[in-house]
JSON list of C-alpha atoms in Angstrom, two decimals:
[
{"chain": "A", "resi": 521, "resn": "UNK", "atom": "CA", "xyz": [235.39, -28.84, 21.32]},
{"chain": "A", "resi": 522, "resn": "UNK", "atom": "CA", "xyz": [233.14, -25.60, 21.51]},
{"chain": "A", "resi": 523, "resn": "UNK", "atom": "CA", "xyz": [231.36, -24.48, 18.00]},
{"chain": "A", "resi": 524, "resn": "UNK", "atom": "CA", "xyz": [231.91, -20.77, 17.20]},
{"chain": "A", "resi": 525, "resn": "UNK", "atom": "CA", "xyz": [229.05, -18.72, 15.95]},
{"chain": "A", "resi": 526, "resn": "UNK", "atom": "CA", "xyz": [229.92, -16.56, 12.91]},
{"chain": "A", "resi": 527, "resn": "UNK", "atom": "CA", "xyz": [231.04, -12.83, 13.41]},
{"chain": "A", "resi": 528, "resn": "UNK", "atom": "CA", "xyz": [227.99, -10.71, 13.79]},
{"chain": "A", "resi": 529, "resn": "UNK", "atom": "CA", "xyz": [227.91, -7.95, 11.14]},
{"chain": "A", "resi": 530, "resn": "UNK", "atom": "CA", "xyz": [226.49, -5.82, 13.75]},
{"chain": "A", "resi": 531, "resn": "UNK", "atom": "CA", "xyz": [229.78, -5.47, 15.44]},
{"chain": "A", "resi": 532, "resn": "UNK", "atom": "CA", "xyz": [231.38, -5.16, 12.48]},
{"chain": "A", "resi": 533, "resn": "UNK", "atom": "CA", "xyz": [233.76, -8.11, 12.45]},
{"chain": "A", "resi": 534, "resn": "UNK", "atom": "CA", "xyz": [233.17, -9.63, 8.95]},
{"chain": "A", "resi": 535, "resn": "UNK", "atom": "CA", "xyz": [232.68, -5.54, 7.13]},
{"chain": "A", "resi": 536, "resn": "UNK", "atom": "CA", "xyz": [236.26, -5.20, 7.46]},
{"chain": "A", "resi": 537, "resn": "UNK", "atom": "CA", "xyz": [236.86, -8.79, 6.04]},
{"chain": "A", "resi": 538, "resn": "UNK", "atom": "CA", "xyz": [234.56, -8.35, 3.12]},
{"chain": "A", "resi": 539, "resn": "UNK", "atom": "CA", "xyz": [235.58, -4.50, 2.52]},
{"chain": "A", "resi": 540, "resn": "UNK", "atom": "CA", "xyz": [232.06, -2.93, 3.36]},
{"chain": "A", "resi": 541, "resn": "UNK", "atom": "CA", "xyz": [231.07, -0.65, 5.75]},
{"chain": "A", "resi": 542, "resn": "UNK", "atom": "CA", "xyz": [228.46, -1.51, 8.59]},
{"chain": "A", "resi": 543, "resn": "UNK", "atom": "CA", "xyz": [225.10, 0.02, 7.67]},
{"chain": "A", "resi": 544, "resn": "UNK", "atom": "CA", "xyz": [224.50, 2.90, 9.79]},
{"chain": "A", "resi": 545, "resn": "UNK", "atom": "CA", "xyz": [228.08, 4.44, 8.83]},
{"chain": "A", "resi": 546, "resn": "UNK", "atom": "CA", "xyz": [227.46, 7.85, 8.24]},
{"chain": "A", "resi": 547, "resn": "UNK", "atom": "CA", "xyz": [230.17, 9.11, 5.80]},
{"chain": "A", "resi": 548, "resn": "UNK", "atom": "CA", "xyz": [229.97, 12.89, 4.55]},
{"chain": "A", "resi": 549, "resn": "UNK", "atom": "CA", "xyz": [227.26, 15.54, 4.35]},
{"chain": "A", "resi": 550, "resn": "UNK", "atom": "CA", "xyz": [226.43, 15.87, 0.42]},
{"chain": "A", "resi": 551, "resn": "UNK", "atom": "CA", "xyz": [224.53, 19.51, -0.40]},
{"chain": "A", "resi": 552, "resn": "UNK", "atom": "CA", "xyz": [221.92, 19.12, -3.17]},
{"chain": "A", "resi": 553, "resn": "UNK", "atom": "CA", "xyz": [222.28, 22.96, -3.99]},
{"chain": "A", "resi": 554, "resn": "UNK", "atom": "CA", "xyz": [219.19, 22.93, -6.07]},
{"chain": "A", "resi": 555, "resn": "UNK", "atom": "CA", "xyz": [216.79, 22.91, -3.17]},
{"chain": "A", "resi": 556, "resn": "UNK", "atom": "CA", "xyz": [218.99, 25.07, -1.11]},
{"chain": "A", "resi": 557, "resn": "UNK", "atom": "CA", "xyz": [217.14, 28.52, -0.67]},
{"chain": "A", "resi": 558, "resn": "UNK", "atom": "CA", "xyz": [219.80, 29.78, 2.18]},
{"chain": "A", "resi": 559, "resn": "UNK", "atom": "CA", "xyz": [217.21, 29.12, 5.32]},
{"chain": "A", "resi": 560, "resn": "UNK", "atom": "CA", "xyz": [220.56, 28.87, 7.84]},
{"chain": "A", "resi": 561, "resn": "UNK", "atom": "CA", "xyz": [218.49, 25.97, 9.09]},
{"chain": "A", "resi": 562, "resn": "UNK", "atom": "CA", "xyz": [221.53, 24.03, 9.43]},
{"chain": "A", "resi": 563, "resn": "UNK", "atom": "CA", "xyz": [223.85, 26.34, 10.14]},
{"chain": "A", "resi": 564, "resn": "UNK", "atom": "CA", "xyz": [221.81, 27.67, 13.44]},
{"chain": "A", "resi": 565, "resn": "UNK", "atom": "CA", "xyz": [220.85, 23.74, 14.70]},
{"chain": "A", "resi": 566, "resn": "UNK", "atom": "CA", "xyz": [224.68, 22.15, 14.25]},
{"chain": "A", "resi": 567, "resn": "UNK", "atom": "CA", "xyz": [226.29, 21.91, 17.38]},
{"chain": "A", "resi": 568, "resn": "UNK", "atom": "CA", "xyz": [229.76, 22.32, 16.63]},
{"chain": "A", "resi": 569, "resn": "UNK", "atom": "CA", "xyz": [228.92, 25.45, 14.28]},
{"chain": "A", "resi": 570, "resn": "UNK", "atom": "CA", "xyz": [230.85, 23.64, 11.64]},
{"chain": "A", "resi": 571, "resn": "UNK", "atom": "CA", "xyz": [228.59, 24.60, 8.70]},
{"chain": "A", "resi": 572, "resn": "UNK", "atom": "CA", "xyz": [229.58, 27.88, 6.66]},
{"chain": "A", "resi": 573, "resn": "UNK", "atom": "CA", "xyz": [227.12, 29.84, 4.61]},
{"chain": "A", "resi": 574, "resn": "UNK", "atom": "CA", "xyz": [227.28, 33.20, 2.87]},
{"chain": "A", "resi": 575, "resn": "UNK", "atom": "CA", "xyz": [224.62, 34.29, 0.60]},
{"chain": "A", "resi": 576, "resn": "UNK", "atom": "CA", "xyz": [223.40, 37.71, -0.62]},
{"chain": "A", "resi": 577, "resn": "UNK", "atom": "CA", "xyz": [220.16, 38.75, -1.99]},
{"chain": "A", "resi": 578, "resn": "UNK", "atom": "CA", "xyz": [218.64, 39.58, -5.74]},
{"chain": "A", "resi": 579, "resn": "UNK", "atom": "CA", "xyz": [216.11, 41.16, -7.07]},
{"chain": "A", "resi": 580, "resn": "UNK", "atom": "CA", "xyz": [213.94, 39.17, -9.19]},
{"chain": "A", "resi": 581, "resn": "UNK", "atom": "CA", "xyz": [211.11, 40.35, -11.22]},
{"chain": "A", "resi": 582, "resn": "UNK", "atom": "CA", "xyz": [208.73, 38.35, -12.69]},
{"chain": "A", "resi": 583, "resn": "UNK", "atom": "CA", "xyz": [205.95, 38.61, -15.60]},
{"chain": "A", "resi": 584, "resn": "UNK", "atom": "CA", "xyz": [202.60, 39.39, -14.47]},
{"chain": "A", "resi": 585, "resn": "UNK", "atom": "CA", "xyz": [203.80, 40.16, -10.90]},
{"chain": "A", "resi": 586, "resn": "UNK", "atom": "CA", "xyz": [202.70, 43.40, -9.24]},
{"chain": "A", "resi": 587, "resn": "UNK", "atom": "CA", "xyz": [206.05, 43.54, -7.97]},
{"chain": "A", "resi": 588, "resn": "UNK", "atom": "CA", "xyz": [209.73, 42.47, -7.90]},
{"chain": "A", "resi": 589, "resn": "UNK", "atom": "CA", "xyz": [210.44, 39.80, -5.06]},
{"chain": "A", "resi": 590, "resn": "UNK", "atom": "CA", "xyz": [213.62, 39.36, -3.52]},
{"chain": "A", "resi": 591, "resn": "UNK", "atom": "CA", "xyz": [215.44, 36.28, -3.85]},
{"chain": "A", "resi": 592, "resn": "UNK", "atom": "CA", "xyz": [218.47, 34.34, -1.83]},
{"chain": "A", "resi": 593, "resn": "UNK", "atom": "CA", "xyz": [221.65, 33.21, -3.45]},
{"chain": "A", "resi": 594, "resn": "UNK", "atom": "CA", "xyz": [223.59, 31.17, -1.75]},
{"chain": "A", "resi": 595, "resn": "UNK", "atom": "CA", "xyz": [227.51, 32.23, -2.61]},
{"chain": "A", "resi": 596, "resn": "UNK", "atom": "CA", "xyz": [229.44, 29.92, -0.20]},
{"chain": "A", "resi": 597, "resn": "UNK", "atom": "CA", "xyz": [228.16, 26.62, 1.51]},
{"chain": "A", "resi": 598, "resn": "UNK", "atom": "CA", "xyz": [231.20, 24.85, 3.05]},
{"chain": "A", "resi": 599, "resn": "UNK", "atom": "CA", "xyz": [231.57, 22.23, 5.97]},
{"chain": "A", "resi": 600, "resn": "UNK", "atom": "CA", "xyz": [234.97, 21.95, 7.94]},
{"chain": "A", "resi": 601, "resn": "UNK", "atom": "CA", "xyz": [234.85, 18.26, 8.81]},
{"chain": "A", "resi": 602, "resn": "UNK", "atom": "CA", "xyz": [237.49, 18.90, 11.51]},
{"chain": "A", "resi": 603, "resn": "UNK", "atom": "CA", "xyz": [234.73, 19.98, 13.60]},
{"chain": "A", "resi": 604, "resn": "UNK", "atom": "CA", "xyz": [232.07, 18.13, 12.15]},
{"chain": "A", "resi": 605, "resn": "UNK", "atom": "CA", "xyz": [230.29, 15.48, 15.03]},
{"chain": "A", "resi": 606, "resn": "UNK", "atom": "CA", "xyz": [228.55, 13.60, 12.08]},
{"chain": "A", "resi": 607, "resn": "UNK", "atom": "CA", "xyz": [225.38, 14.12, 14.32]},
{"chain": "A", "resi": 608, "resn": "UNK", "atom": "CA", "xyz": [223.10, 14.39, 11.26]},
{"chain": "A", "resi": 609, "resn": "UNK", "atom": "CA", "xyz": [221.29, 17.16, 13.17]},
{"chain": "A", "resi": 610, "resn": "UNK", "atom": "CA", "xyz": [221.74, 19.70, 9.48]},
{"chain": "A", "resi": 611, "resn": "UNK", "atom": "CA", "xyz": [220.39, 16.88, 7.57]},
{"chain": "A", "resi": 612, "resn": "UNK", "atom": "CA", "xyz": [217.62, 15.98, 9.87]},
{"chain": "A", "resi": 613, "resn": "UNK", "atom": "CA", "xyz": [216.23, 19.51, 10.31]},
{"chain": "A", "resi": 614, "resn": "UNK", "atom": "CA", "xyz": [216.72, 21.15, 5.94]},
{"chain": "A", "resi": 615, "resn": "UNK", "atom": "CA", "xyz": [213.47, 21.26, 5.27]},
{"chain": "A", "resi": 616, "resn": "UNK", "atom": "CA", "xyz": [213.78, 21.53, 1.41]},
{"chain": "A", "resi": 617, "resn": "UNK", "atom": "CA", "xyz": [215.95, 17.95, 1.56]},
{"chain": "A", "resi": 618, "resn": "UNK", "atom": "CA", "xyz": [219.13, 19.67, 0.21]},
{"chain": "A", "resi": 619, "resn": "UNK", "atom": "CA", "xyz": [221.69, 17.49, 2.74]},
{"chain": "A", "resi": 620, "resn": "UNK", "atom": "CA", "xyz": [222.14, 13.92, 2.32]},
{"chain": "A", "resi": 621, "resn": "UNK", "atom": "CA", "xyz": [224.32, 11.30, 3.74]},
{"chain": "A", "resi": 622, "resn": "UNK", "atom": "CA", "xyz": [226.96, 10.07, 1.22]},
{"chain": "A", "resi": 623, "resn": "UNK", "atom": "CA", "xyz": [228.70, 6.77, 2.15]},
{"chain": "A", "resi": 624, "resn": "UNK", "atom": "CA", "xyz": [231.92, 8.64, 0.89]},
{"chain": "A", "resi": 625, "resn": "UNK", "atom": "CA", "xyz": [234.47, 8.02, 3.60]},
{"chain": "A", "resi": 626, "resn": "UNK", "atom": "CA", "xyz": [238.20, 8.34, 2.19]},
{"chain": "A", "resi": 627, "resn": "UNK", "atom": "CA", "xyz": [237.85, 12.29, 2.30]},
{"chain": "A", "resi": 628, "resn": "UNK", "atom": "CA", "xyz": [240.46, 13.74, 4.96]},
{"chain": "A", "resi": 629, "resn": "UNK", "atom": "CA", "xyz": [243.79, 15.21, 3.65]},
{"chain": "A", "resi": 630, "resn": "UNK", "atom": "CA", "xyz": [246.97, 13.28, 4.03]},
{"chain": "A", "resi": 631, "resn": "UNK", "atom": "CA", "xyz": [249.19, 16.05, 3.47]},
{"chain": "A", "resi": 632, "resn": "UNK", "atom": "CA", "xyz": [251.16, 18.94, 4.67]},
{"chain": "A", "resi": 633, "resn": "UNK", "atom": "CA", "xyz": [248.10, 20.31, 4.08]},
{"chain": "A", "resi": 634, "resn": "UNK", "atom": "CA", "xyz": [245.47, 17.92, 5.69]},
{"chain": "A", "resi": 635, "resn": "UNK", "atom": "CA", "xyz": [243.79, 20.29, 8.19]},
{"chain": "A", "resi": 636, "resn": "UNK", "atom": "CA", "xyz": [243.00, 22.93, 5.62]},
{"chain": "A", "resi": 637, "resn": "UNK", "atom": "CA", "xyz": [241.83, 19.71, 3.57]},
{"chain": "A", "resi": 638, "resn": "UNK", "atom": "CA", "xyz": [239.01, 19.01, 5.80]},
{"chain": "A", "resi": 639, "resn": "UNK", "atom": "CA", "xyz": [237.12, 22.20, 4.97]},
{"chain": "A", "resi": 640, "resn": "UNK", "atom": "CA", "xyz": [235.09, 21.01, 1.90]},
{"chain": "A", "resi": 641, "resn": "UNK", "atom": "CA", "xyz": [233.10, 23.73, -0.09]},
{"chain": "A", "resi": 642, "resn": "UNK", "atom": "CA", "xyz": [229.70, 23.40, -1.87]},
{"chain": "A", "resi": 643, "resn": "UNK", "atom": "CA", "xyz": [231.95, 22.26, -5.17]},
{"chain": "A", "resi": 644, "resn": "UNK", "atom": "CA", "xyz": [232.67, 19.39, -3.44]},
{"chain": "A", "resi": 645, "resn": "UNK", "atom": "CA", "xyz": [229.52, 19.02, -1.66]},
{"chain": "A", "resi": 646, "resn": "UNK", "atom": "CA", "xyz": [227.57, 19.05, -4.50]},
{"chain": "A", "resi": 647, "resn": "UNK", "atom": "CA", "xyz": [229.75, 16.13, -6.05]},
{"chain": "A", "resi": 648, "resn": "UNK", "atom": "CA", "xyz": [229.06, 13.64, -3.64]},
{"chain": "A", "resi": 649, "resn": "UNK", "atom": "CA", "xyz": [225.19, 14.03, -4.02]},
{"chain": "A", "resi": 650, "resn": "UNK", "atom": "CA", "xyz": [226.05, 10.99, -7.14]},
{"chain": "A", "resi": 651, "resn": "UNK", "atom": "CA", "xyz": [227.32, 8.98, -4.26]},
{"chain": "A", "resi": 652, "resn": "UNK", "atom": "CA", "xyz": [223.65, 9.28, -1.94]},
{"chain": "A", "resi": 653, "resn": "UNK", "atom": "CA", "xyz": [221.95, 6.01, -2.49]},
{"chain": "A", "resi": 654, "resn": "UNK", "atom": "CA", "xyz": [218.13, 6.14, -2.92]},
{"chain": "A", "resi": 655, "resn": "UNK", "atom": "CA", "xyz": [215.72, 6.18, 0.15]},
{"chain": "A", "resi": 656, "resn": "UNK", "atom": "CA", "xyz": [214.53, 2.48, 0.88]},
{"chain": "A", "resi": 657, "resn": "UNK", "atom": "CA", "xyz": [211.09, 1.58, -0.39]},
{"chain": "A", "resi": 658, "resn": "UNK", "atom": "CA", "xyz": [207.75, 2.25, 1.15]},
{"chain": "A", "resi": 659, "resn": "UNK", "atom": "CA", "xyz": [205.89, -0.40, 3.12]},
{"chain": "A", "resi": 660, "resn": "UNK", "atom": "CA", "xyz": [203.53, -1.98, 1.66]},
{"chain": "A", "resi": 661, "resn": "UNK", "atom": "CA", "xyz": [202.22, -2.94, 4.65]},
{"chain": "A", "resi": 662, "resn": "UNK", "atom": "CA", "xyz": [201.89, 0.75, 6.22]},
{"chain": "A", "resi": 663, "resn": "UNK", "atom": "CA", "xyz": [198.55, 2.50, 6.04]},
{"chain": "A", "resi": 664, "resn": "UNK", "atom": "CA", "xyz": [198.18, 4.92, 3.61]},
{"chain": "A", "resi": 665, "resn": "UNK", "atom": "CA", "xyz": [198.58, 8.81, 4.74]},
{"chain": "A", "resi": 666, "resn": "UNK", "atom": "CA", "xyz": [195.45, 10.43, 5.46]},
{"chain": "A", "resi": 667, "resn": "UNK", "atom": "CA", "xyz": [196.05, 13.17, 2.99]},
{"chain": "A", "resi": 668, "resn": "UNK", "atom": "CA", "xyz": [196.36, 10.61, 0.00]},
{"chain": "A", "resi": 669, "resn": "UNK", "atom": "CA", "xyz": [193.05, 8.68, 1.11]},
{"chain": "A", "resi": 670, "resn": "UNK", "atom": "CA", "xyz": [190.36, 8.28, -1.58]},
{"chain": "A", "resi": 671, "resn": "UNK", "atom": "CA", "xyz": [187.01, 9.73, -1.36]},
{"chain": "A", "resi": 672, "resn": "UNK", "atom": "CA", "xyz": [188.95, 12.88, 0.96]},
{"chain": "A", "resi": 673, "resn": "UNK", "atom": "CA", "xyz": [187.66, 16.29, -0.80]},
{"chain": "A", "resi": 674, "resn": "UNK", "atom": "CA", "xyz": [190.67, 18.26, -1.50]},
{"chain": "A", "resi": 675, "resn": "UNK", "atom": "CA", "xyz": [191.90, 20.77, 1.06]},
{"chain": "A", "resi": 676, "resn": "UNK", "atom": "CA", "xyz": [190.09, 24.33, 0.77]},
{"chain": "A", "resi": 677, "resn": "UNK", "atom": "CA", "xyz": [187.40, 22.62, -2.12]},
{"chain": "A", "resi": 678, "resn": "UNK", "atom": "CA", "xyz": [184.19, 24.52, -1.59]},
{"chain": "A", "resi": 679, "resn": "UNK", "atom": "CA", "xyz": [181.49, 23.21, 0.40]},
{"chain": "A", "resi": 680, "resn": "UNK", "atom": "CA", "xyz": [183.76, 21.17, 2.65]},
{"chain": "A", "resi": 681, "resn": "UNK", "atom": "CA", "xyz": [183.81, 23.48, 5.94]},
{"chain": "A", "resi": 682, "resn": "UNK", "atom": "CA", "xyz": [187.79, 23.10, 6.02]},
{"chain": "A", "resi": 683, "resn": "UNK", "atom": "CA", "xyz": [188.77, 26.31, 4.63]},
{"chain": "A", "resi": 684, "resn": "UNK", "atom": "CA", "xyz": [190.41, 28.51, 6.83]},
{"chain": "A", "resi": 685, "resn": "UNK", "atom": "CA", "xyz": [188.37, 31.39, 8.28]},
{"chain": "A", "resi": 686, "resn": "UNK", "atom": "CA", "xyz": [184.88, 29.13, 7.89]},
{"chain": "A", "resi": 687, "resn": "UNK", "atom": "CA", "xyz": [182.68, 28.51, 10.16]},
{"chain": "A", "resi": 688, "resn": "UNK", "atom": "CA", "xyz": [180.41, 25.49, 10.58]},
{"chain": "A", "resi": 689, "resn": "UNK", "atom": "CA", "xyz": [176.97, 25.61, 10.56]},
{"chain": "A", "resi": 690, "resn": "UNK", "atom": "CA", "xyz": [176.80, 24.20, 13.93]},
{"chain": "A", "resi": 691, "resn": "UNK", "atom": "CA", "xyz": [178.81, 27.50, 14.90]},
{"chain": "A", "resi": 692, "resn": "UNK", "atom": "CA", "xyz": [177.08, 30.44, 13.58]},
{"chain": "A", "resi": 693, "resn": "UNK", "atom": "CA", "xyz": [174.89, 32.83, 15.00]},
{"chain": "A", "resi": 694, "resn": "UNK", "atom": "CA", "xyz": [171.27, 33.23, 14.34]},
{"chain": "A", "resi": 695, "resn": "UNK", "atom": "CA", "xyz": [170.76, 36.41, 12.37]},
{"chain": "A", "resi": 696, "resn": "UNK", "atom": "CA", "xyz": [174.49, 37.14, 12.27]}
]
């Protein structure tokens, strides 16, 4: 009689025994709409062009500004998961962390209407940012980042030769 190892939950066997997804299931894109400023980031790097965005412009002015700034508001941020790849590309590339994974899954429409279901708008974006679980913890073991080492004089300070524009002593002219 041969023994049998255990299902590997890398295959997946036991997660859909136990009711839990594997861990690198993607479910859907959450929009944190906060730290959205309307870059198109996402919009211009998705492959499948599945990412809608319309946004107009404000003025803004501000107290003790010389002068009024303009400002983006985004007005529609929607994601037609019909298309969708679940590449991760949009939430790789935001550089103001406004997409997130959410593990929610049971999304897509069931209905007469199911296609027209699967475009979700920033209303129901923004609702599955609850859902994003926290990032995992540092490691301990890592070295620190060379910005946040002690003793390192703070960028621009004076007297540390690391502003931009200045020159090293080394570098300058005689006389000039």
């Amino acid at each position: 009689m041969t023994e049998q190892s255990p299902p590997s939950p890398d295959r997946g066997e036991d997660s859909a025994a136990t009711g839990q997804l594997p861990p690198r299931t993607r479910g859907v894109i959450a929009l944190l709409e906060a730290n959205c400023t309307v870059c198109m980031i996402c919009a211009r790097e998705c492959p499948d062009w599945c990412i809608h965005i319309d946004s107009h412009t404000e003025t803004v002015r501000q107290e003790g500004a010389a002068r009024p700034r303009q400002q983006n508001v985004l007005d529609r941020f929607a994601i037609d998961y019909g298309q969708c790849l679940y590449c991760g590309i949009c939430v790789e590339v935001c550089p103001f962390d406004a997409l997130h994974w959410a593990p929610e899954h049971d999304y897509p429409g069931t209905g007469e209407h199911a296609v027209a279901e699967l475009v979700h708008e920033r209303v129901d974006l923004g609702k599955w940012v609850e859902q994003v679980p926290p990032p995992p913890p540092l490691d301990a073991a890592a070295e620190a980042a060379p910005e946040a080492a002690p003793g390192r004089p703070a960028r621009g300070a004076p007297g540390t030769g690391t502003r931009p524009g200045a020159l090293s002593e080394r570098t300058r002219r005689p006389g000039g």
